[in-house]
Short mmCIF file of C-alpha atoms in Angstrom, two decimals:
data_model
loop_
_atom_site.label_atom_id
_atom_site.label_comp_id
_atom_site.label_asym_id
_atom_site.label_seq_id
_atom_site.Cartn_x
_atom_site.Cartn_y
_atom_site.Cartn_z
CA UNK A 7 133.97 -9.81 179.46
CA UNK A 8 133.07 -13.55 178.47
CA UNK A 9 134.59 -16.33 178.17
CA UNK A 10 136.57 -16.94 175.01
CA UNK A 11 134.58 -19.69 172.74
CA UNK A 12 130.57 -18.35 174.21
CA UNK A 13 128.50 -15.40 172.67
CA UNK A 14 127.45 -13.04 174.87
CA UNK A 15 123.41 -13.19 174.96
CA UNK A 16 122.25 -10.74 172.90
CA UNK A 17 119.97 -8.06 174.73
CA UNK A 18 116.63 -7.00 174.01
CA UNK A 19 116.32 -3.13 172.77
CA UNK A 20 114.63 -1.82 175.60
CA UNK A 21 115.32 2.68 175.07
CA UNK A 22 113.68 4.93 171.47
CA UNK A 23 115.29 7.54 171.06
CA UNK A 24 113.25 10.93 172.02
CA UNK A 25 113.16 14.33 170.59
CA UNK A 26 115.81 15.64 171.87
CA UNK A 27 118.75 13.38 171.20
CA UNK A 28 118.21 11.05 174.79
CA UNK A 29 117.06 7.42 175.30
CA UNK A 30 113.21 7.55 176.29
CA UNK A 31 112.71 4.23 178.20
CA UNK A 32 110.15 2.09 176.65
CA UNK A 33 108.00 -0.81 179.01
CA UNK A 34 109.15 -4.29 177.97
CA UNK A 35 105.36 -6.26 176.27
CA UNK A 36 104.76 -2.97 175.53
CA UNK A 37 103.41 -2.71 171.39
CA UNK A 38 103.42 1.39 170.55
CA UNK A 39 100.90 2.49 167.73
CA UNK A 40 103.13 4.78 165.40
CA UNK A 41 105.33 7.14 167.26
CA UNK A 42 103.08 8.54 170.23
CA UNK A 43 100.66 5.83 171.01
CA UNK A 44 100.74 2.66 173.00
CA UNK A 45 98.08 0.05 173.27
CA UNK A 46 96.98 0.53 176.25
CA UNK A 47 96.59 4.32 175.58
CA UNK A 48 95.20 3.13 172.27
CA UNK A 49 92.41 1.21 174.51
CA UNK A 50 91.59 3.59 176.94
CA UNK A 51 90.82 6.60 174.39
CA UNK A 52 88.71 3.65 172.12
CA UNK A 53 86.80 3.59 175.57
CA UNK A 54 86.57 7.14 176.14
CA UNK A 55 84.76 7.39 172.46
CA UNK A 56 83.25 4.83 172.87
CA UNK A 57 80.66 5.46 175.41
CA UNK A 58 81.04 9.16 174.34
CA UNK A 59 79.66 8.30 170.86
CA UNK A 60 77.42 5.70 172.34
CA UNK A 61 75.76 8.58 174.48
CA UNK A 62 74.98 10.98 172.08
CA UNK A 63 72.78 8.92 169.06
CA UNK A 64 71.14 7.01 172.17
CA UNK A 65 70.76 10.63 174.03
CA UNK A 66 70.66 12.99 170.99
CA UNK A 67 70.60 11.07 167.36
CA UNK A 68 68.07 8.31 168.31
CA UNK A 69 65.57 10.18 169.55
CA UNK A 70 65.87 12.44 166.47
CA UNK A 71 65.39 10.16 164.77
CA UNK A 72 62.46 8.43 166.17
CA UNK A 73 60.73 11.44 165.99
CA UNK A 74 61.81 11.37 162.02
CA UNK A 75 60.40 7.95 162.38
CA UNK A 76 56.88 8.90 163.95
CA UNK A 77 56.23 11.60 162.53
CA UNK A 78 54.69 10.15 159.66
CA UNK A 79 52.28 8.34 161.95
CA UNK A 80 49.62 8.08 163.90
CA UNK A 81 50.31 7.38 167.86
CA UNK A 82 48.69 8.03 171.19
CA UNK A 83 51.98 7.26 173.15
CA UNK A 84 49.85 4.37 174.90
CA UNK A 85 49.32 0.88 172.92
CA UNK A 86 52.67 -0.66 171.42
CA UNK A 87 54.60 -0.59 168.77
CA UNK A 88 51.17 -3.00 166.74
CA UNK A 89 48.96 0.77 167.69
CA UNK A 90 51.53 2.75 165.45
CA UNK A 91 49.70 3.76 161.95
CA UNK A 92 51.04 5.06 159.38
CA UNK A 93 49.14 7.80 158.23
CA UNK A 94 52.22 9.43 155.03
CA UNK A 95 52.62 13.24 155.28
CA UNK A 96 49.02 14.21 156.78
CA UNK A 97 50.86 15.10 160.15
CA UNK A 98 52.58 18.05 157.96
CA UNK A 99 49.11 19.02 156.14
CA UNK A 100 47.41 19.50 159.24
CA UNK A 101 50.23 21.25 160.56
CA UNK A 102 50.58 23.71 158.23
CA UNK A 103 46.54 24.12 157.25
CA UNK A 104 44.36 23.36 160.24
CA UNK A 105 46.39 23.64 163.42
CA UNK A 106 45.70 28.04 164.08
CA UNK A 107 48.18 27.86 166.79
CA UNK A 108 51.64 26.55 164.13
CA UNK A 109 52.28 29.82 162.44
CA UNK A 110 52.24 32.28 164.97
CA UNK A 111 54.72 29.84 166.92
CA UNK A 112 56.96 30.01 164.05
CA UNK A 113 56.92 33.98 163.65
CA UNK A 114 58.05 33.96 167.20
CA UNK A 115 60.70 31.56 167.29
CA UNK A 116 62.05 33.12 164.34
CA UNK A 117 61.15 36.58 165.70
CA UNK A 118 62.70 35.08 169.12
CA UNK A 119 66.05 34.91 166.74
CA UNK A 120 66.86 38.32 165.43
CA UNK A 121 66.28 39.57 168.53
CA UNK A 122 68.65 37.53 170.55
CA UNK A 123 71.29 37.70 166.78
CA UNK A 124 70.21 41.70 166.55
CA UNK A 125 70.67 43.11 169.88
CA UNK A 126 71.67 40.98 172.43
CA UNK A 127 74.42 39.56 170.81
CA UNK A 128 75.94 43.08 169.50
CA UNK A 129 75.46 44.41 173.34
CA UNK A 130 76.70 41.44 174.72
CA UNK A 131 79.96 42.17 172.10
CA UNK A 132 79.89 45.53 173.04
CA UNK A 133 79.64 44.84 177.30
CA UNK A 134 83.44 42.50 175.53
CA UNK A 135 85.26 45.16 174.66
CA UNK A 136 84.19 48.02 177.12
CA UNK A 137 85.79 45.43 179.92
CA UNK A 138 88.32 44.41 177.91
CA UNK A 139 89.78 48.25 177.50
CA UNK A 140 90.96 47.90 181.02
CA UNK A 141 88.04 49.49 183.35
CA UNK A 142 88.35 50.42 186.94
CA UNK A 143 86.17 47.34 188.46
CA UNK A 144 86.49 45.34 185.30
CA UNK A 145 86.70 42.58 187.02
CA UNK A 146 83.32 43.59 189.14
CA UNK A 147 81.65 44.31 185.97
CA UNK A 148 82.78 40.99 184.36
CA UNK A 149 81.19 38.51 187.63
CA UNK A 150 77.56 40.84 187.49
CA UNK A 151 77.43 40.78 184.11
CA UNK A 152 77.87 36.88 183.91
CA UNK A 153 75.16 36.11 187.05
CA UNK A 154 72.27 36.27 185.63
CA UNK A 155 74.31 33.14 183.27
CA UNK A 156 74.51 30.18 186.16
CA UNK A 157 70.21 31.21 185.77
CA UNK A 158 67.78 29.17 184.37
CA UNK A 159 65.66 30.36 182.17
CA UNK A 160 62.73 29.22 184.20
CA UNK A 161 63.77 30.95 187.93
CA UNK A 162 64.48 33.74 185.22
CA UNK A 163 60.42 33.25 183.84
CA UNK A 164 59.72 34.09 187.19
CA UNK A 165 61.44 37.23 187.90
CA UNK A 166 59.79 38.04 185.07
CA UNK A 167 57.31 37.41 187.28
CA UNK A 168 57.38 39.09 190.69
CA UNK A 169 59.24 42.45 188.57
CA UNK A 170 55.93 42.48 185.18
CA UNK A 171 53.00 41.44 187.70
CA UNK A 172 49.82 43.13 186.86
CA UNK A 173 48.92 43.08 191.38
CA UNK A 174 51.94 43.39 192.59
CA UNK A 175 54.72 44.08 190.25
CA UNK A 176 57.87 46.05 190.31
CA UNK A 177 57.27 47.88 187.73
CA UNK A 178 53.87 48.74 187.74
CA UNK A 179 53.86 49.76 191.90
CA UNK A 180 57.00 52.26 190.35
CA UNK A 181 54.69 53.35 188.10
CA UNK A 182 52.03 54.69 190.80
CA UNK A 183 49.00 53.35 188.77
CA UNK A 184 46.98 50.63 190.36
CA UNK A 185 43.25 50.93 188.73
CA UNK A 186 45.23 50.44 185.63
CA UNK A 187 48.31 48.69 185.47
CA UNK A 188 49.71 47.70 182.28
CA UNK A 189 49.54 43.93 181.37
CA UNK A 190 53.34 43.48 180.52
CA UNK A 191 52.14 39.37 180.56
CA UNK A 192 49.13 39.33 179.51
CA UNK A 193 48.81 41.42 177.05
CA UNK A 194 49.72 39.43 173.57
CA UNK A 195 51.12 42.97 171.89
CA UNK A 196 53.12 43.12 174.83
CA UNK A 197 54.24 40.10 177.10
CA UNK A 198 56.41 38.29 173.56
CA UNK A 199 58.48 41.64 173.99
CA UNK A 200 59.26 41.20 177.96
CA UNK A 201 60.00 37.53 177.88
CA UNK A 202 62.62 38.32 174.51
CA UNK A 203 64.06 40.89 176.76
CA UNK A 204 63.98 38.64 179.93
CA UNK A 205 65.47 36.66 178.19
CA UNK A 206 68.08 38.80 176.49
CA UNK A 207 69.27 39.23 180.24
CA UNK A 208 70.64 36.45 180.32
CA UNK A 209 72.20 36.04 177.45
CA UNK A 210 74.15 38.54 177.22
CA UNK A 211 76.83 37.73 179.93
CA UNK A 212 77.41 34.55 177.68
CA UNK A 213 78.21 35.58 175.01
CA UNK A 214 79.82 38.50 176.91
CA UNK A 215 81.76 36.00 178.38
CA UNK A 216 82.92 34.11 175.49
CA UNK A 217 83.72 37.57 173.61
CA UNK A 218 86.14 38.55 175.83
CA UNK A 219 88.25 35.24 176.19
CA UNK A 220 88.21 36.06 172.14
CA UNK A 221 89.62 39.98 173.01
CA UNK A 222 91.89 38.60 175.89
CA UNK A 223 93.74 35.64 172.62
CA UNK A 224 94.29 38.84 169.98
CA UNK A 225 97.71 39.94 169.40
CA UNK A 226 98.71 42.95 170.87
CA UNK A 227 100.85 43.40 168.01
CA UNK A 228 98.43 43.87 164.72
CA UNK A 229 96.36 46.88 167.53
CA UNK A 230 100.19 48.69 167.26
CA UNK A 231 100.60 48.51 164.19
CA UNK A 232 97.57 49.47 163.40
CA UNK A 233 97.71 52.09 165.37
CA UNK A 234 100.96 52.91 163.50
CA UNK A 235 99.02 52.49 160.12
CA UNK A 236 96.49 55.74 161.30
CA UNK A 237 93.97 54.24 162.28
CA UNK A 238 91.73 54.94 165.10
CA UNK A 239 90.01 52.41 167.20
CA UNK A 240 86.91 52.17 165.59
CA UNK A 241 89.24 51.96 162.66
CA UNK A 242 91.44 48.83 164.29
CA UNK A 243 88.33 46.96 165.87
CA UNK A 244 86.30 46.67 162.66
CA UNK A 245 89.41 45.77 160.14
CA UNK A 246 92.16 44.36 162.70
CA UNK A 247 90.28 43.61 165.95
CA UNK A 248 86.85 41.81 164.82
CA UNK A 249 88.00 39.91 161.16
CA UNK A 250 90.38 37.60 163.89
CA UNK A 251 86.90 36.75 165.92
CA UNK A 252 85.56 34.63 163.02
CA UNK A 253 85.48 31.35 164.91
CA UNK A 254 84.41 33.69 168.75
CA UNK A 255 81.68 35.02 165.60
CA UNK A 256 80.54 31.35 165.07
CA UNK A 257 80.28 29.42 168.10
CA UNK A 258 78.44 32.66 169.43
CA UNK A 259 76.23 32.26 166.08
CA UNK A 260 75.06 28.67 166.60
CA UNK A 261 74.80 29.51 170.39
CA UNK A 262 72.55 32.14 169.81
CA UNK A 263 70.01 30.48 167.58
CA UNK A 264 69.92 27.62 169.28
CA UNK A 265 69.48 29.74 172.67
CA UNK A 266 66.57 31.08 170.91
CA UNK A 267 64.57 27.79 169.20
CA UNK A 268 65.00 25.89 172.12
CA UNK A 269 63.72 28.49 174.95
CA UNK A 270 60.30 26.41 176.15
CA UNK A 271 60.94 27.15 180.04
CA UNK A 272 60.76 30.95 180.12
CA UNK A 273 56.73 31.36 178.34
CA UNK A 274 55.34 28.21 180.15
CA UNK A 275 56.74 29.55 183.42
CA UNK A 276 54.49 32.19 182.74
CA UNK A 277 51.90 31.42 181.00
CA UNK A 278 52.04 28.25 179.85
CA UNK A 279 53.30 29.74 176.72
CA UNK A 280 50.34 31.24 175.69
CA UNK A 281 48.31 33.84 174.47
CA UNK A 282 50.93 35.03 172.55
CA UNK A 283 53.88 33.49 173.75
CA UNK A 284 53.83 30.36 171.75
CA UNK A 285 56.52 28.69 170.75
CA UNK A 286 57.12 25.40 168.33
CA UNK A 287 58.32 23.79 171.95
CA UNK A 288 55.58 24.98 173.69
CA UNK A 289 53.78 22.96 170.44
CA UNK A 290 55.43 19.99 171.25
CA UNK A 291 54.84 19.50 174.58
CA UNK A 292 51.65 20.07 173.83
CA UNK A 293 51.19 17.16 171.70
CA UNK A 294 53.27 14.82 173.07
CA UNK A 295 53.25 15.29 177.08
CA UNK A 296 49.82 17.09 177.68
CA UNK A 297 46.20 15.57 177.54
CA UNK A 298 45.77 15.36 173.62
CA UNK A 299 48.75 12.28 173.21
CA UNK A 300 50.08 13.11 169.40
CA UNK A 301 52.87 11.19 168.84
CA UNK A 302 53.13 11.73 165.63
CA UNK A 303 51.65 15.47 165.58
CA UNK A 304 54.10 16.39 168.22
CA UNK A 305 56.85 14.83 166.16
CA UNK A 306 56.58 16.59 162.95
CA UNK A 307 56.53 19.37 165.05
CA UNK A 308 59.77 18.50 166.02
CA UNK A 309 61.31 17.34 162.87
CA UNK A 310 60.05 21.45 161.51
CA UNK A 311 62.23 23.38 164.75
CA UNK A 312 64.73 20.28 164.29
CA UNK A 313 64.94 20.88 160.59
CA UNK A 314 64.53 25.84 160.82
CA UNK A 315 68.04 24.95 163.56
CA UNK A 316 70.06 22.47 161.44
CA UNK A 317 69.34 25.50 158.26
CA UNK A 318 71.03 27.72 160.50
CA UNK A 319 74.08 26.00 161.99
CA UNK A 320 75.16 24.70 158.87
CA UNK A 321 75.01 28.13 157.02
CA UNK A 322 77.29 29.12 160.21
CA UNK A 323 79.31 26.10 159.42
CA UNK A 324 79.84 26.09 155.85
CA UNK A 325 80.51 29.70 156.45
CA UNK A 326 83.39 29.18 158.89
CA UNK A 327 85.50 26.38 156.64
CA UNK A 328 84.48 28.47 153.97
CA UNK A 329 86.59 31.22 155.61
CA UNK A 330 88.91 28.96 156.66
CA UNK A 331 89.68 27.59 152.99
CA UNK A 332 90.55 30.98 152.13
CA UNK A 333 93.05 31.42 154.63
#
């Protein structure tokens, strides 16, 4: 009790009322931003997000914008900035009209997108549905089917050489026709299909895991309600399960396009991306890193590849935003 005639010292509040009616201690000298973030939290988030954004700008968007600028120039990459010569749209005109490997590479890239999107991705969805049903040894199947994902496409290319090689390839050895073996990797009529098949072996496992995660998140009550309404398994999947996988479909679609358009190492490991295996990524490497050293011309090819990628990615994202808005 304080003495008469003296005022008790005023204490600064150091507690805040929590959600449950209790009191939450707030350290003295700590300023709160809103209801949940302190000044220290904001500083930590700023450093983490700032570092991530800075690295993204330096590693991704910086080179992308530099490629766009260099695509309108002529530069061999050896001289300094003063040796860069502005040529306008000459690189693009030469690319479209006078570069024989360009249109076959565009056709091969689009065929790669179609093959992964229309064959490998639905097959990965089918495997996910089968594993999700809880078949016997499903964990084993899941691990085996996902195992190729940990391999790089370069390793997959070397494995394709062991299987499809002309001299000592496993496939030709099993066929038993050593005098007239099939040139699976050298024949331009079949080598692209073999490479897409090898890439699909790796891509299917990745798609399966993504769809399997989405199937695990589907509310079982929806399936039970469809069964009570008389729907069979196929109708339940098409009308109930698959529509709920819309976010996963967008992610799988974007990943499929990116995997198809950035395919490089698997064809480069086989025959350096030539003789029927031309891709835009290979042309970029041949012109920028190879003996040609045409930085501006190679940058023009990179911009074309970037534009094709953005068309697919933006289309997928717009469809997802439109679907979310309709909900």
